[in-house]
């Protein structure tokens, strides 16, 4: 399923390179594949188009944590908390980063 999703998302990106939703989805695919550098780039691009979406900051924090960039992980986790202070996964993510 991941391969088929990747193909569909690549085609969607060719059609609409500015879509935050497509960048977010493609970033998630790269996270699942442990391709953290492109995941980070795509998630940062998605944030430019949709800076109020807390999910983008959560996933970006996870990506930075995966590459041991604690500073950026914390920064994005704080931005996630600002946008979703009652998120059920917030405390768990904070523990992971600490």
Short mmCIF file of N, CA, C and O in Angstrom, two decimals:
data_model
loop_
_atom_site.label_atom_id
_atom_site.label_comp_id
_atom_site.label_asym_id
_atom_site.label_seq_id
_atom_site.Cartn_x
_atom_site.Cartn_y
_atom_site.Cartn_z
N UNK A 1 0.81 -1.20 0.00
CA UNK A 1 0.00 0.00 0.00
C UNK A 1 0.85 1.27 0.00
O UNK A 1 0.49 2.26 -0.60
N UNK A 2 1.97 1.21 0.69
CA UNK A 2 2.84 2.38 0.77
C UNK A 2 3.40 2.74 -0.60
O UNK A 2 3.48 3.92 -0.96
N UNK A 3 3.75 1.74 -1.38
CA UNK A 3 4.27 1.99 -2.72
C UNK A 3 3.21 2.65 -3.60
O UNK A 3 3.49 3.59 -4.33
N UNK A 4 1.98 2.15 -3.52
CA UNK A 4 0.90 2.72 -4.34
C UNK A 4 0.61 4.15 -3.89
O UNK A 4 0.42 5.03 -4.73
N UNK A 5 0.61 4.39 -2.60
CA UNK A 5 0.39 5.75 -2.09
C UNK A 5 1.49 6.69 -2.57
O UNK A 5 1.22 7.83 -2.95
N UNK A 6 2.72 6.20 -2.56
CA UNK A 6 3.84 7.02 -3.01
C UNK A 6 3.67 7.42 -4.47
O UNK A 6 3.85 8.59 -4.83
N UNK A 7 3.29 6.48 -5.30
CA UNK A 7 3.10 6.76 -6.73
C UNK A 7 1.99 7.79 -6.92
O UNK A 7 2.14 8.75 -7.69
N UNK A 8 0.88 7.62 -6.21
CA UNK A 8 -0.23 8.57 -6.32
C UNK A 8 0.16 9.95 -5.83
O UNK A 8 -0.20 10.96 -6.43
N UNK A 9 0.89 10.01 -4.74
CA UNK A 9 1.31 11.30 -4.20
C UNK A 9 2.32 11.98 -5.10
O UNK A 9 2.29 13.21 -5.27
N UNK A 10 3.22 11.22 -5.69
CA UNK A 10 4.18 11.81 -6.63
C UNK A 10 3.45 12.42 -7.82
O UNK A 10 3.80 13.52 -8.28
N UNK A 11 2.43 11.74 -8.31
CA UNK A 11 1.63 12.28 -9.43
C UNK A 11 0.89 13.54 -8.98
O UNK A 11 0.85 14.53 -9.70
N UNK A 12 0.33 13.50 -7.78
CA UNK A 12 -0.38 14.67 -7.26
C UNK A 12 0.56 15.86 -7.11
O UNK A 12 0.19 17.00 -7.40
N UNK A 13 1.80 15.60 -6.68
CA UNK A 13 2.77 16.69 -6.53
C UNK A 13 3.15 17.29 -7.88
O UNK A 13 3.43 18.49 -7.97
N UNK A 14 3.18 16.46 -8.92
CA UNK A 14 3.46 17.00 -10.26
C UNK A 14 2.34 17.95 -10.70
O UNK A 14 2.59 18.94 -11.37
N UNK A 15 1.12 17.64 -10.30
CA UNK A 15 -0.03 18.45 -10.68
C UNK A 15 -0.11 19.73 -9.84
O UNK A 15 -0.37 20.81 -10.35
N UNK A 16 0.11 19.59 -8.54
CA UNK A 16 -0.01 20.74 -7.62
C UNK A 16 1.15 20.74 -6.65
O UNK A 16 1.08 20.16 -5.56
N UNK A 17 2.22 21.41 -7.01
CA UNK A 17 3.43 21.44 -6.20
C UNK A 17 3.30 22.30 -4.94
O UNK A 17 4.16 22.26 -4.07
N UNK A 18 2.24 23.09 -4.85
CA UNK A 18 2.10 24.00 -3.72
C UNK A 18 1.13 23.51 -2.65
O UNK A 18 0.93 24.19 -1.66
N UNK A 19 0.54 22.36 -2.85
CA UNK A 19 -0.46 21.86 -1.92
C UNK A 19 0.17 21.43 -0.59
O UNK A 19 1.00 20.52 -0.55
N UNK A 20 -0.27 22.07 0.48
CA UNK A 20 0.23 21.70 1.81
C UNK A 20 -0.21 20.29 2.17
O UNK A 20 0.54 19.54 2.80
N UNK A 21 -1.41 19.94 1.79
CA UNK A 21 -1.93 18.60 2.11
C UNK A 21 -1.10 17.51 1.43
O UNK A 21 -0.78 16.48 2.04
N UNK A 22 -0.75 17.73 0.18
CA UNK A 22 0.06 16.74 -0.54
C UNK A 22 1.46 16.65 0.07
O UNK A 22 2.00 15.57 0.27
N UNK A 23 2.06 17.81 0.38
CA UNK A 23 3.38 17.81 1.01
C UNK A 23 3.35 17.09 2.35
O UNK A 23 4.26 16.33 2.68
N UNK A 24 2.29 17.33 3.12
CA UNK A 24 2.14 16.67 4.41
C UNK A 24 2.05 15.15 4.22
O UNK A 24 2.77 14.39 4.88
N UNK A 25 1.21 14.72 3.31
CA UNK A 25 1.05 13.28 3.07
C UNK A 25 2.35 12.65 2.58
O UNK A 25 2.73 11.57 3.03
N UNK A 26 3.03 13.33 1.70
CA UNK A 26 4.30 12.80 1.19
C UNK A 26 5.35 12.80 2.30
O UNK A 26 6.16 11.87 2.38
N UNK A 27 5.32 13.81 3.16
CA UNK A 27 6.21 13.83 4.30
C UNK A 27 5.97 12.64 5.22
O UNK A 27 6.92 12.01 5.71
N UNK A 28 4.71 12.28 5.43
CA UNK A 28 4.38 11.12 6.25
C UNK A 28 4.90 9.82 5.62
O UNK A 28 5.41 8.94 6.32
N UNK A 29 4.80 9.73 4.31
CA UNK A 29 5.33 8.55 3.61
C UNK A 29 6.83 8.44 3.85
O UNK A 29 7.35 7.37 4.16
N UNK A 30 7.53 9.56 3.73
CA UNK A 30 8.97 9.53 3.96
C UNK A 30 9.31 9.20 5.41
O UNK A 30 10.28 8.49 5.68
N UNK A 31 8.49 9.68 6.34
CA UNK A 31 8.71 9.31 7.75
C UNK A 31 8.56 7.80 7.93
O UNK A 31 9.37 7.17 8.61
N UNK A 32 7.54 7.22 7.33
CA UNK A 32 7.33 5.78 7.45
C UNK A 32 8.49 4.98 6.85
O UNK A 32 8.82 3.91 7.33
N UNK A 33 9.09 5.55 5.83
CA UNK A 33 10.23 4.89 5.18
C UNK A 33 11.56 5.24 5.83
O UNK A 33 12.61 4.79 5.38
N UNK A 34 11.50 6.06 6.84
CA UNK A 34 12.69 6.52 7.56
C UNK A 34 13.64 7.34 6.68
O UNK A 34 14.85 7.31 6.84
N UNK A 35 13.04 8.06 5.75
CA UNK A 35 13.78 9.01 4.90
C UNK A 35 13.55 10.39 5.51
O UNK A 35 12.68 11.14 5.09
N UNK A 36 14.32 10.69 6.55
CA UNK A 36 14.02 11.85 7.38
C UNK A 36 14.33 13.19 6.72
O UNK A 36 13.61 14.16 6.95
N UNK A 37 15.37 13.27 5.94
CA UNK A 37 15.72 14.56 5.32
C UNK A 37 14.61 15.03 4.38
O UNK A 37 14.14 16.17 4.50
N UNK A 38 14.13 14.19 3.44
CA UNK A 38 13.02 14.67 2.61
C UNK A 38 11.73 14.87 3.41
O UNK A 38 10.94 15.76 3.10
N UNK A 39 11.53 14.06 4.45
CA UNK A 39 10.34 14.24 5.28
C UNK A 39 10.35 15.62 5.93
O UNK A 39 9.33 16.33 5.91
N UNK A 40 11.49 16.02 6.47
CA UNK A 40 11.61 17.32 7.10
C UNK A 40 11.36 18.44 6.08
O UNK A 40 10.62 19.38 6.35
N UNK A 41 11.95 18.32 4.92
CA UNK A 41 11.78 19.35 3.89
C UNK A 41 10.31 19.48 3.48
O UNK A 41 9.78 20.59 3.35
N UNK A 42 9.65 18.35 3.29
CA UNK A 42 8.24 18.38 2.88
C UNK A 42 7.35 18.94 3.97
O UNK A 42 6.44 19.73 3.70
N UNK A 43 7.60 18.55 5.21
CA UNK A 43 6.77 19.06 6.31
C UNK A 43 6.98 20.55 6.51
O UNK A 43 6.02 21.29 6.76
N UNK A 44 8.22 21.01 6.36
CA UNK A 44 8.47 22.46 6.46
C UNK A 44 7.76 23.19 5.33
O UNK A 44 7.20 24.27 5.54
N UNK A 45 7.75 22.61 4.15
CA UNK A 45 7.02 23.20 3.03
C UNK A 45 5.53 23.24 3.28
O UNK A 45 4.84 24.20 2.93
N UNK A 46 5.00 22.18 3.89
CA UNK A 46 3.57 22.14 4.20
C UNK A 46 3.21 23.22 5.22
O UNK A 46 2.15 23.85 5.12
N UNK A 47 4.10 23.45 6.18
CA UNK A 47 3.86 24.48 7.19
C UNK A 47 3.78 25.87 6.56
O UNK A 47 2.97 26.70 6.98
N UNK A 48 4.58 26.11 5.55
CA UNK A 48 4.54 27.42 4.88
C UNK A 48 3.15 27.70 4.32
O UNK A 48 2.69 28.84 4.35
N UNK A 49 2.49 26.67 3.83
CA UNK A 49 1.16 26.86 3.25
C UNK A 49 0.02 26.74 4.25
O UNK A 49 -1.09 27.16 3.97
N UNK A 50 0.29 26.14 5.41
CA UNK A 50 -0.77 25.91 6.40
C UNK A 50 -0.18 26.01 7.82
O UNK A 50 -0.14 25.03 8.56
N UNK A 51 0.26 27.21 8.22
CA UNK A 51 0.96 27.36 9.49
C UNK A 51 0.11 27.12 10.73
O UNK A 51 0.64 26.96 11.82
N UNK A 52 -1.18 27.05 10.60
CA UNK A 52 -2.04 26.82 11.75
C UNK A 52 -2.34 25.36 12.03
O UNK A 52 -2.98 25.04 13.03
N UNK A 53 -1.87 24.47 11.18
CA UNK A 53 -2.18 23.05 11.32
C UNK A 53 -1.25 22.40 12.34
O UNK A 53 -0.06 22.20 12.08
N UNK A 54 -1.77 22.01 13.50
CA UNK A 54 -0.90 21.44 14.54
C UNK A 54 -0.26 20.12 14.14
O UNK A 54 0.85 19.81 14.58
N UNK A 55 -0.93 19.33 13.31
CA UNK A 55 -0.39 18.03 12.91
C UNK A 55 0.96 18.16 12.22
O UNK A 55 1.83 17.30 12.37
N UNK A 56 1.14 19.22 11.49
CA UNK A 56 2.40 19.43 10.77
C UNK A 56 3.56 19.59 11.75
O UNK A 56 4.63 19.02 11.54
N UNK A 57 3.35 20.33 12.80
CA UNK A 57 4.39 20.55 13.80
C UNK A 57 4.69 19.27 14.59
O UNK A 57 5.84 18.99 14.91
N UNK A 58 3.64 18.51 14.87
CA UNK A 58 3.83 17.23 15.58
C UNK A 58 4.72 16.30 14.77
O UNK A 58 5.69 15.74 15.27
N UNK A 59 4.40 16.14 13.50
CA UNK A 59 5.18 15.22 12.66
C UNK A 59 6.58 15.74 12.42
O UNK A 59 7.53 14.96 12.36
N UNK A 60 6.73 17.06 12.31
CA UNK A 60 8.06 17.63 12.13
C UNK A 60 8.89 17.41 13.40
O UNK A 60 10.09 17.09 13.31
N UNK A 61 8.28 17.54 14.56
CA UNK A 61 8.99 17.27 15.81
C UNK A 61 9.46 15.81 15.83
O UNK A 61 10.60 15.53 16.22
N UNK A 62 8.61 14.90 15.41
CA UNK A 62 8.99 13.48 15.36
C UNK A 62 10.15 13.25 14.40
O UNK A 62 11.06 12.46 14.68
N UNK A 63 10.12 13.92 13.26
CA UNK A 63 11.20 13.75 12.28
C UNK A 63 12.52 14.27 12.83
O UNK A 63 13.56 13.62 12.68
N UNK A 64 12.48 15.43 13.47
CA UNK A 64 13.71 15.97 14.06
C UNK A 64 14.21 15.07 15.19
O UNK A 64 15.42 14.87 15.34
N UNK A 65 13.31 14.52 15.96
CA UNK A 65 13.71 13.60 17.02
C UNK A 65 14.40 12.37 16.42
O UNK A 65 15.40 11.89 16.95
N UNK A 66 13.90 11.90 15.30
CA UNK A 66 14.47 10.72 14.64
C UNK A 66 15.90 10.95 14.16
O UNK A 66 16.69 10.01 14.09
N UNK A 67 16.24 12.20 13.85
CA UNK A 67 17.62 12.50 13.42
C UNK A 67 18.44 13.11 14.55
O UNK A 67 19.48 13.71 14.33
N UNK A 68 17.93 12.97 15.76
CA UNK A 68 18.62 13.43 16.98
C UNK A 68 18.84 14.94 17.02
O UNK A 68 19.82 15.42 17.59
N UNK A 69 17.94 15.69 16.41
CA UNK A 69 18.00 17.15 16.47
C UNK A 69 16.99 17.59 17.54
O UNK A 69 15.86 17.98 17.25
N UNK A 70 17.42 17.49 18.79
CA UNK A 70 16.55 17.74 19.92
C UNK A 70 16.07 19.20 19.96
O UNK A 70 14.93 19.47 20.32
N UNK A 71 16.94 20.12 19.58
CA UNK A 71 16.59 21.54 19.62
C UNK A 71 15.39 21.82 18.70
O UNK A 71 14.42 22.45 19.12
N UNK A 72 15.47 21.38 17.46
CA UNK A 72 14.36 21.61 16.54
C UNK A 72 13.14 20.76 16.90
O UNK A 72 12.00 21.19 16.67
N UNK A 73 13.36 19.60 17.46
CA UNK A 73 12.23 18.77 17.91
C UNK A 73 11.46 19.52 19.00
O UNK A 73 10.22 19.59 18.94
N UNK A 74 12.18 20.08 19.96
CA UNK A 74 11.53 20.83 21.04
C UNK A 74 10.81 22.06 20.51
O UNK A 74 9.69 22.37 20.95
N UNK A 75 11.45 22.77 19.61
CA UNK A 75 10.84 23.98 19.04
C UNK A 75 9.51 23.64 18.35
O UNK A 75 8.50 24.32 18.57
N UNK A 76 9.51 22.58 17.57
CA UNK A 76 8.29 22.22 16.86
C UNK A 76 7.25 21.62 17.78
O UNK A 76 6.05 21.79 17.57
N UNK A 77 7.68 20.95 18.83
CA UNK A 77 6.74 20.44 19.81
C UNK A 77 6.05 21.60 20.54
O UNK A 77 4.85 21.54 20.81
N UNK A 78 6.80 22.66 20.82
CA UNK A 78 6.20 23.85 21.44
C UNK A 78 5.17 24.48 20.52
O UNK A 78 4.09 24.90 20.96
N UNK A 79 5.48 24.54 19.23
CA UNK A 79 4.53 25.09 18.26
C UNK A 79 3.30 24.20 18.16
O UNK A 79 2.17 24.70 18.00
N UNK A 80 3.50 22.90 18.27
CA UNK A 80 2.37 21.96 18.28
C UNK A 80 1.51 22.22 19.51
O UNK A 80 0.28 22.31 19.40
N UNK A 81 2.14 22.37 20.66
CA UNK A 81 1.39 22.61 21.89
C UNK A 81 0.61 23.92 21.83
O UNK A 81 -0.53 23.98 22.31
N UNK A 82 1.18 24.96 21.24
CA UNK A 82 0.48 26.24 21.10
C UNK A 82 -0.80 26.08 20.29
O UNK A 82 -1.80 26.73 20.57
N UNK A 83 -0.75 25.22 19.28
CA UNK A 83 -1.89 25.05 18.39
C UNK A 83 -2.87 23.97 18.86
O UNK A 83 -4.02 23.96 18.45
N UNK A 84 -2.38 23.05 19.69
CA UNK A 84 -3.22 21.96 20.18
C UNK A 84 -2.88 21.66 21.64
O UNK A 84 -2.34 20.59 21.95
N UNK A 85 -3.19 22.59 22.54
CA UNK A 85 -2.78 22.41 23.94
C UNK A 85 -3.40 21.20 24.63
O UNK A 85 -2.85 20.71 25.62
N UNK A 86 -4.52 20.72 24.14
CA UNK A 86 -5.19 19.57 24.75
C UNK A 86 -4.97 18.28 23.98
O UNK A 86 -5.69 17.30 24.19
N UNK A 87 -3.98 18.25 23.10
CA UNK A 87 -3.73 17.05 22.29
C UNK A 87 -3.42 15.86 23.19
O UNK A 87 -2.60 15.97 24.11
N UNK A 88 -4.06 14.73 22.94
CA UNK A 88 -3.86 13.57 23.81
C UNK A 88 -2.45 12.98 23.78
O UNK A 88 -2.03 12.33 24.73
N UNK A 89 -1.71 13.23 22.71
CA UNK A 89 -0.36 12.66 22.59
C UNK A 89 0.74 13.62 23.04
O UNK A 89 1.92 13.27 23.01
N UNK A 90 0.37 14.79 23.48
CA UNK A 90 1.35 15.82 23.80
C UNK A 90 2.31 15.40 24.92
O UNK A 90 3.53 15.52 24.78
N UNK A 91 1.81 14.89 26.00
CA UNK A 91 2.66 14.49 27.14
C UNK A 91 3.62 13.38 26.74
O UNK A 91 4.80 13.40 27.12
N UNK A 92 3.15 12.43 25.96
CA UNK A 92 4.01 11.34 25.51
C UNK A 92 5.14 11.87 24.63
O UNK A 92 6.30 11.47 24.78
N UNK A 93 4.82 12.78 23.73
CA UNK A 93 5.86 13.36 22.87
C UNK A 93 6.87 14.16 23.69
O UNK A 93 8.06 14.12 23.42
N UNK A 94 6.39 14.89 24.67
CA UNK A 94 7.29 15.65 25.54
C UNK A 94 8.26 14.71 26.25
O UNK A 94 9.44 15.02 26.36
N UNK A 95 7.77 13.59 26.74
CA UNK A 95 8.64 12.62 27.41
C UNK A 95 9.67 12.05 26.43
O UNK A 95 10.83 11.85 26.80
N UNK A 96 9.26 11.77 25.22
CA UNK A 96 10.18 11.22 24.23
C UNK A 96 11.32 12.18 23.93
O UNK A 96 12.47 11.76 23.75
N UNK A 97 11.02 13.45 23.86
CA UNK A 97 12.02 14.44 23.49
C UNK A 97 12.92 14.78 24.68
O UNK A 97 14.11 15.04 24.51
N UNK A 98 12.40 14.75 25.89
CA UNK A 98 13.20 15.06 27.07
C UNK A 98 14.20 13.97 27.22
O UNK A 98 15.18 13.79 27.51
#
